[in-house]
Short mmCIF file of C-alpha atoms in Angstrom, two decimals:
data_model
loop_
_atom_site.label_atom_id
_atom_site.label_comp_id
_atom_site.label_asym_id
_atom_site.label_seq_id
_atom_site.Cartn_x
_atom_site.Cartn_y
_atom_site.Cartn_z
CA UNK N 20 41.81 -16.45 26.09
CA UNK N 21 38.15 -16.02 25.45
CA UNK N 22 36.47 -18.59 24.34
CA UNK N 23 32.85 -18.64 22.68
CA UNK N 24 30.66 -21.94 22.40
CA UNK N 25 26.58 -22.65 22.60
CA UNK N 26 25.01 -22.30 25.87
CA UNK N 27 24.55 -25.59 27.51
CA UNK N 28 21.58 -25.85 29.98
CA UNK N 29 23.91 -25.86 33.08
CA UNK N 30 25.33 -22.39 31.74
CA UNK N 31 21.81 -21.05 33.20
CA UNK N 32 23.23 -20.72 36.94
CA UNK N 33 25.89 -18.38 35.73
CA UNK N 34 23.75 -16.82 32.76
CA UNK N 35 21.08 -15.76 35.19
CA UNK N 36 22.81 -13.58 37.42
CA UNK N 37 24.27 -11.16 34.41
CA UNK N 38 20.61 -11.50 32.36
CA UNK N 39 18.77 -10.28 36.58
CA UNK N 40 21.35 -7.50 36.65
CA UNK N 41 20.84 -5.92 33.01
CA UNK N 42 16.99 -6.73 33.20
CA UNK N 43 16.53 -4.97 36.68
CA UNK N 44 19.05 -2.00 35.60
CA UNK N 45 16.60 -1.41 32.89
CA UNK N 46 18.23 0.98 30.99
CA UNK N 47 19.43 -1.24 28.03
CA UNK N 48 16.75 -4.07 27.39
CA UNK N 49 13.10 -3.97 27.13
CA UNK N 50 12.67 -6.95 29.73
CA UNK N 51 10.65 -6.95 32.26
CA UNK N 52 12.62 -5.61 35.18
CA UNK N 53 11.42 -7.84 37.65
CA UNK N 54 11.93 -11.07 35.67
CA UNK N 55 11.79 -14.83 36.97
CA UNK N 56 14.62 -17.11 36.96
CA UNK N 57 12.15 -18.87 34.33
CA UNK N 58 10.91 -16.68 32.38
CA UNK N 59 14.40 -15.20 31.69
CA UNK N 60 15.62 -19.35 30.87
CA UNK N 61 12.43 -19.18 28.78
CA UNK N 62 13.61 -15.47 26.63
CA UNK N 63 17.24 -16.15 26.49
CA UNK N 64 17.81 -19.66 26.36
CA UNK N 65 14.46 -21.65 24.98
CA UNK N 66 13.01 -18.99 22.13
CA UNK N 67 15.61 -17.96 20.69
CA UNK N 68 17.56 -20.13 17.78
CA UNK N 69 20.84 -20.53 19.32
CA UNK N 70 22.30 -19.25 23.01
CA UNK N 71 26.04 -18.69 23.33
CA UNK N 72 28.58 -17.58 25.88
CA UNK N 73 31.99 -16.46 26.30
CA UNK N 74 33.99 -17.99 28.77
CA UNK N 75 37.65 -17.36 29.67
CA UNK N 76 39.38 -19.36 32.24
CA UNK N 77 36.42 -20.82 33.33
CA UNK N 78 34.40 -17.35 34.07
CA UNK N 79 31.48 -17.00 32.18
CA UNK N 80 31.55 -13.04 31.28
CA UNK N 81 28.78 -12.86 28.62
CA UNK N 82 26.08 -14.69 26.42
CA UNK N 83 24.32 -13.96 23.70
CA UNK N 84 21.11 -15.72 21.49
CA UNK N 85 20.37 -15.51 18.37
CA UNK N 86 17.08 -16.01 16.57
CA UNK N 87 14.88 -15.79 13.13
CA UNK N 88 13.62 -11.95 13.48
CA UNK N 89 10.45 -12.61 11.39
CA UNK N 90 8.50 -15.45 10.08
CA UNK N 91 7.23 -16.39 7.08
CA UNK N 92 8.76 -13.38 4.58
CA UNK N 93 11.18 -12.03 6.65
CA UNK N 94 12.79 -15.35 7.98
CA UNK N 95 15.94 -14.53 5.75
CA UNK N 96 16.77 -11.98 8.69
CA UNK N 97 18.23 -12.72 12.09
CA UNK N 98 18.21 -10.96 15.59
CA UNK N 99 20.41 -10.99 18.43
CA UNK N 100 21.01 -10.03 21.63
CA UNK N 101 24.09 -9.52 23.83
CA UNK N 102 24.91 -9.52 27.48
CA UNK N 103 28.05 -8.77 29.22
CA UNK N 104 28.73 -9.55 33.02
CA UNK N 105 29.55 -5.79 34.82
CA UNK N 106 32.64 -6.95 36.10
CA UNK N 107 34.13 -8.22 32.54
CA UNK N 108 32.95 -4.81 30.53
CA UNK N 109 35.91 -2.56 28.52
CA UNK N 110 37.98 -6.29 27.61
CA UNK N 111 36.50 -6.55 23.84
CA UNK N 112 33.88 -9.32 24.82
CA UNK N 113 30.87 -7.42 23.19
CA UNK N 114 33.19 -7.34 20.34
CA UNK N 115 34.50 -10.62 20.18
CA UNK N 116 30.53 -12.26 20.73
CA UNK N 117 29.07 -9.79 18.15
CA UNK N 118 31.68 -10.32 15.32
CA UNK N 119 30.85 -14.51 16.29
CA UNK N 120 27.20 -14.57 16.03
CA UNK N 121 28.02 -12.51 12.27
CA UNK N 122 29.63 -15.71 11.51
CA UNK N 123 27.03 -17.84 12.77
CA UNK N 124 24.15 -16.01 10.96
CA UNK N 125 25.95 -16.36 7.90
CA UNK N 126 26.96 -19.76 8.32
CA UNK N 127 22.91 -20.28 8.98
CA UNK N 128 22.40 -18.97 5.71
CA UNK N 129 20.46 -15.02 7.14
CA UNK N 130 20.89 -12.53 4.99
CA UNK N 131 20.72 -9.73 7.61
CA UNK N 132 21.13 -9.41 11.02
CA UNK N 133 18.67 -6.89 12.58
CA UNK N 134 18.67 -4.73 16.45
CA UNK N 135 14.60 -3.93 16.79
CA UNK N 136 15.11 -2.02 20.18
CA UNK N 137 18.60 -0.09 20.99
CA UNK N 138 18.38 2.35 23.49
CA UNK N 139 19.71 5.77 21.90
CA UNK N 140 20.61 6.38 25.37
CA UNK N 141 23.26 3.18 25.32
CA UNK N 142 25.93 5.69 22.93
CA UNK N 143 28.66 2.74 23.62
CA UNK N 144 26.44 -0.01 22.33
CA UNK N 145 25.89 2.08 18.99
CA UNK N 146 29.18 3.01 18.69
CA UNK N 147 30.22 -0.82 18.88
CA UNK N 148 27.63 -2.08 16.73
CA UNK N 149 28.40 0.78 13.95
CA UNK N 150 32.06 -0.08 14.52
CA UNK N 151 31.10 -3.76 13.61
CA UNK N 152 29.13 -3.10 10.34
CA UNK N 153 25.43 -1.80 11.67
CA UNK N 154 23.40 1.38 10.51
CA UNK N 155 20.97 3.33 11.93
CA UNK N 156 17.73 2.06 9.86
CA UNK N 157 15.25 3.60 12.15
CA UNK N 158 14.52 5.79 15.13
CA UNK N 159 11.06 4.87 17.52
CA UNK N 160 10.15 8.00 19.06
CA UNK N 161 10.24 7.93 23.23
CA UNK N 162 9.98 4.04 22.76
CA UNK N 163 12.27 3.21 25.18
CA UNK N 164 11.17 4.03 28.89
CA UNK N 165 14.63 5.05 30.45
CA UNK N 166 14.49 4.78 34.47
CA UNK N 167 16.53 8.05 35.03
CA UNK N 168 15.41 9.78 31.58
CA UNK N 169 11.72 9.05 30.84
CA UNK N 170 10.95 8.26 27.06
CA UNK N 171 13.95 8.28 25.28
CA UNK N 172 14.20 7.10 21.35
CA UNK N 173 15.07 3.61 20.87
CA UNK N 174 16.79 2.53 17.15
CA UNK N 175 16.81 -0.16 14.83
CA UNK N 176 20.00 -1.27 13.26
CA UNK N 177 20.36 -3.37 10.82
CA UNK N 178 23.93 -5.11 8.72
CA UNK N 179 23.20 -7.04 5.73
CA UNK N 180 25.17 -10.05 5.08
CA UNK N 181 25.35 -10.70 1.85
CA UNK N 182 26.74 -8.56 -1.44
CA UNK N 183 22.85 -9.15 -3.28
CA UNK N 184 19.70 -6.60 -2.83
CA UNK S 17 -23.23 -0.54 9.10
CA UNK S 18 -20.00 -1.74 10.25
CA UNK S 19 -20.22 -2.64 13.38
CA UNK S 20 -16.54 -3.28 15.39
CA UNK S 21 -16.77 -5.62 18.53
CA UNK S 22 -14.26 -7.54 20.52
CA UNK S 23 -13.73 -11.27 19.10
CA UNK S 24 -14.88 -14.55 20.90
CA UNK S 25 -13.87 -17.78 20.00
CA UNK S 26 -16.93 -18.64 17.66
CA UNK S 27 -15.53 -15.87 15.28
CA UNK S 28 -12.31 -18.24 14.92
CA UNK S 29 -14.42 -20.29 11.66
CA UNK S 30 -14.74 -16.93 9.90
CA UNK S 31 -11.27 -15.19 10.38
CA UNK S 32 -9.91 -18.12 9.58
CA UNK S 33 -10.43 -18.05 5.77
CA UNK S 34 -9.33 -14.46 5.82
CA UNK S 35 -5.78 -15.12 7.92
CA UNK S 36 -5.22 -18.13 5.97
CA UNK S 37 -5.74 -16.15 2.38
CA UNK S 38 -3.37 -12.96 3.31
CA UNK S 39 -1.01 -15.62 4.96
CA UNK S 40 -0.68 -17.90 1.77
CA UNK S 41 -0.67 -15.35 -0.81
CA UNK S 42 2.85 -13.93 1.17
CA UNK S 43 3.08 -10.56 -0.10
CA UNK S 44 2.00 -8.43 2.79
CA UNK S 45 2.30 -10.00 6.45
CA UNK S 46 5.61 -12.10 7.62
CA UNK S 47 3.35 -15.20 8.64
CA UNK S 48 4.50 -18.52 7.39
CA UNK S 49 2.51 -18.65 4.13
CA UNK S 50 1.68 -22.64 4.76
CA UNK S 51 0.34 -21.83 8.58
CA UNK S 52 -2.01 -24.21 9.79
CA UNK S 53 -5.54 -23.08 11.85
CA UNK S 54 -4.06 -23.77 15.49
CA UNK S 55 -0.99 -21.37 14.82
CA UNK S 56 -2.99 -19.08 13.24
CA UNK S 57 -5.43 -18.85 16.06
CA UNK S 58 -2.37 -18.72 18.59
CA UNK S 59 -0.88 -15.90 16.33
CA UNK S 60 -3.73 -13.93 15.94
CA UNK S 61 -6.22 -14.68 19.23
CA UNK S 62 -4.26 -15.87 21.77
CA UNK S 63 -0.73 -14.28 21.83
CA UNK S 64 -2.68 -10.58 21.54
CA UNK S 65 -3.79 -8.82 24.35
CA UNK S 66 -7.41 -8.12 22.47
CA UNK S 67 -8.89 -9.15 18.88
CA UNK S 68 -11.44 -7.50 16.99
CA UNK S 69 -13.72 -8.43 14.21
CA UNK S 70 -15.44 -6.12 11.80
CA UNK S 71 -19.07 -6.99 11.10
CA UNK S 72 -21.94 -5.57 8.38
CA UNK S 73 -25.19 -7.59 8.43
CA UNK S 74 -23.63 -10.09 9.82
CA UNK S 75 -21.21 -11.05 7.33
CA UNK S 76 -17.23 -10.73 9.13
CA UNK S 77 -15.50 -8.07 7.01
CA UNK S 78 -11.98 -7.68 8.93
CA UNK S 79 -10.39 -8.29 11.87
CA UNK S 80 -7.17 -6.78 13.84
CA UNK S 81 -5.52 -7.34 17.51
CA UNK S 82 -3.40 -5.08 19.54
CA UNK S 83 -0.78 -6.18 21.08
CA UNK S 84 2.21 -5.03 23.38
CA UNK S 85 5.37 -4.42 21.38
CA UNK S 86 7.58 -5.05 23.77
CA UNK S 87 8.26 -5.50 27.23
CA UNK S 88 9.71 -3.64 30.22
CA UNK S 89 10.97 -0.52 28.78
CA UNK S 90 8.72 -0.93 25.94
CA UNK S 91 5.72 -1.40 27.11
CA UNK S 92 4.26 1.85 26.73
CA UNK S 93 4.14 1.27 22.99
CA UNK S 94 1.54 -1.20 21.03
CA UNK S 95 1.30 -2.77 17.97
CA UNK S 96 -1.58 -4.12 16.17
CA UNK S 97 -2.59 -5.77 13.09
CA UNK S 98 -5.16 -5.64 10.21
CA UNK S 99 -6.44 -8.23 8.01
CA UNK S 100 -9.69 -7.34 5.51
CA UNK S 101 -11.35 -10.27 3.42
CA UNK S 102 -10.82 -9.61 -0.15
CA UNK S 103 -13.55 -9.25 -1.13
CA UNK S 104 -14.70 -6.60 1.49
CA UNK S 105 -11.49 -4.41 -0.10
CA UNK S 106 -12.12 -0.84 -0.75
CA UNK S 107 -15.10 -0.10 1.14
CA UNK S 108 -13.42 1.43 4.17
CA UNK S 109 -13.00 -1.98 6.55
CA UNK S 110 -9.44 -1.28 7.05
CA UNK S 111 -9.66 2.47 7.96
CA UNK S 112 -12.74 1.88 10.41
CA UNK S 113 -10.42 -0.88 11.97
CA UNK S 114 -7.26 2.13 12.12
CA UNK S 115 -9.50 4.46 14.29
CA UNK S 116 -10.84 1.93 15.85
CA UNK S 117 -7.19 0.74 17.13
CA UNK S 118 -6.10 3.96 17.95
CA UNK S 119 -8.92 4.69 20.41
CA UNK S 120 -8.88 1.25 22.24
CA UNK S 121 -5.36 2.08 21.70
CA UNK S 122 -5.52 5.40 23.75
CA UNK S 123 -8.27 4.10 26.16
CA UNK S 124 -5.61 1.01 27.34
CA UNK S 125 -2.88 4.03 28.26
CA UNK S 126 -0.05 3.50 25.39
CA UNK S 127 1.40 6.43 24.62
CA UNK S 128 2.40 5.19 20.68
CA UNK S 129 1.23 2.83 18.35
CA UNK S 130 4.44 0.73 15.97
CA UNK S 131 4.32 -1.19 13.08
CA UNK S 132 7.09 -3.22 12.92
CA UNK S 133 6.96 -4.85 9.53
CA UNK S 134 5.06 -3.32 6.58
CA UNK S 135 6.28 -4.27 3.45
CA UNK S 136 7.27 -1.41 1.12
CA UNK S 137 5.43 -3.06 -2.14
CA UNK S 138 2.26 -2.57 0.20
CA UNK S 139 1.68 1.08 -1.17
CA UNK S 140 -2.22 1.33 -0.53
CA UNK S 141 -1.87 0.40 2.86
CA UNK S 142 1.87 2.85 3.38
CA UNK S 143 -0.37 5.48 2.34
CA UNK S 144 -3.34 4.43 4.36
CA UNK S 145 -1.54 4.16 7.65
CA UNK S 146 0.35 7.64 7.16
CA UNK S 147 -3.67 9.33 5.94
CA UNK S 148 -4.08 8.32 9.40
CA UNK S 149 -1.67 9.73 11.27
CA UNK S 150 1.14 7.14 10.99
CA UNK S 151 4.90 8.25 9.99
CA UNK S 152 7.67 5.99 8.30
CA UNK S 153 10.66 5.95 11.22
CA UNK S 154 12.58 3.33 9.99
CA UNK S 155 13.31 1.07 6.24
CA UNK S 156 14.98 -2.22 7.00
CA UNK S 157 16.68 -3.04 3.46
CA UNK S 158 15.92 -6.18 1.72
CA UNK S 159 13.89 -7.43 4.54
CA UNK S 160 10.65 -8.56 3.23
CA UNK S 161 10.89 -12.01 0.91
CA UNK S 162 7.94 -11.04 -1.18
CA UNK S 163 7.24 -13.61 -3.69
CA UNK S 164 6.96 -12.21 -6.67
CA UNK S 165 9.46 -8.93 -6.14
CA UNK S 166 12.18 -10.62 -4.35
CA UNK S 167 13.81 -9.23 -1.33
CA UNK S 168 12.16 -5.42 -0.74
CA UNK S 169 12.54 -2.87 2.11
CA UNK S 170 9.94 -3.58 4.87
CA UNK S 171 8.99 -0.33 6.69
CA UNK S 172 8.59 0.16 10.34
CA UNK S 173 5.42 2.71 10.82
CA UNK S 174 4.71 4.62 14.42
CA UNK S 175 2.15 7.37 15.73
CA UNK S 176 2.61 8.56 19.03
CA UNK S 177 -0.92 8.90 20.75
CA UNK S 178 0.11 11.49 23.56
CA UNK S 179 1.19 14.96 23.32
CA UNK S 180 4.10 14.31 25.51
CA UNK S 181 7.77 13.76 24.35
#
């Protein structure tokens, strides 16, 4: 039974190794790949708005953070990111996380929730987060640095929340 | 004769008035429109990699920075602002500042040049950027607050400065 709740800050010692492992694959996230224990506390756990993970039986098998994309004029717009541990991918936890921080972001009062930096190379990701209610709003041109494919596009997606324009 | 230099910290009392103006009046830059001096200098001179002011006679016309967009993967792809005091408008500050950019741009190595948040209402400055070279790759729907239009599209705006794909 997989259970979501906010991040404490002794979920960093099983956070860290799935946030190392995605950040030094490099073919998903635009962190640096050879990030510190503290600057990845600093990008997943202390800027954003709100940290999460989902835990089942005790095993910690992904997080994810959610944060105001914008200031100022486009505070009314959220941003998240998601992280599952290798070993827990294909059970529905990118699902079950995603579809939770939608309810958080409403309950916060955003009227959109917004992906700057996909990977077009990440097909399952895209597939997902279509599944779950995102378009395609834009495509960056060789943005994203793939390891194995060189520049590759990355895309914004983007899900409003509420019914008004 | 415009003259474009790097800032220094003694240009802080005269970009001041200009960030502060374009911040307040809210209808073209995602900056908390009551932003006070110390976050403004953080925004604009500290978190950038480089800051420029625009100069005639002496008087400070405009100023942009250039930034990294985003890290690891990303990194290969810049981002920079533009801010013109009003009442230096229409006299070619912000295209000087553009081609400016785009050289320091090219001379630092990135490969492309984003801009993440322009809103849509912003029509001089849409058709400025794309006169220059830049292309609309992405409309994020409702995302800009603006003040007097209510929630518009925001555009994000990109160039690529190499040849290569």
């Amino acid at each position: 039974m997989l259970e979501i709740r906010e991040a404490t800050a002794s979920d960093l010692e099983r956070i860290w190794p799935i946030f190392q492992a995605i950040a030094a694959a490099g073919n998903t996230y635009a962190y640096p790949p050879d990030v510190t224990k503290s600057e990845g506390e600093h990008l997943w756990m202390a800027l954003p708005r709100k940290t999460f993970v989902a835990v089942d039986s005790g095993e910690l098998l992904g997080t994810f953070y959610l944060k105001t994309n914008q200031a100022g004029q486009g505070a009314h717009v959220c941003n998240c990111g998601y992280m599952v541990a290798s070993a827990a991918r294909g059970r529905g936890v990118a699902t079950a996380m995603c579809e939770h921080s939608l309810r958080v972001a409403r309950d916060l009062g955003y009227e959109a929730m917004q992906f700057d930096f996909v990977a077009s190379t990440n097909e399952g990701a895209v597939r997902l987060w279509q599944k779950l209610g995102f378009e395609i709003v834009g495509r960056l041109p060789g943005a994203f640095k793939h390891p194995a494919q060189g520049n590759v596009d990355a895309l914004v997606m983007y899900q409003r929340l509420t019914d008004r324009d």
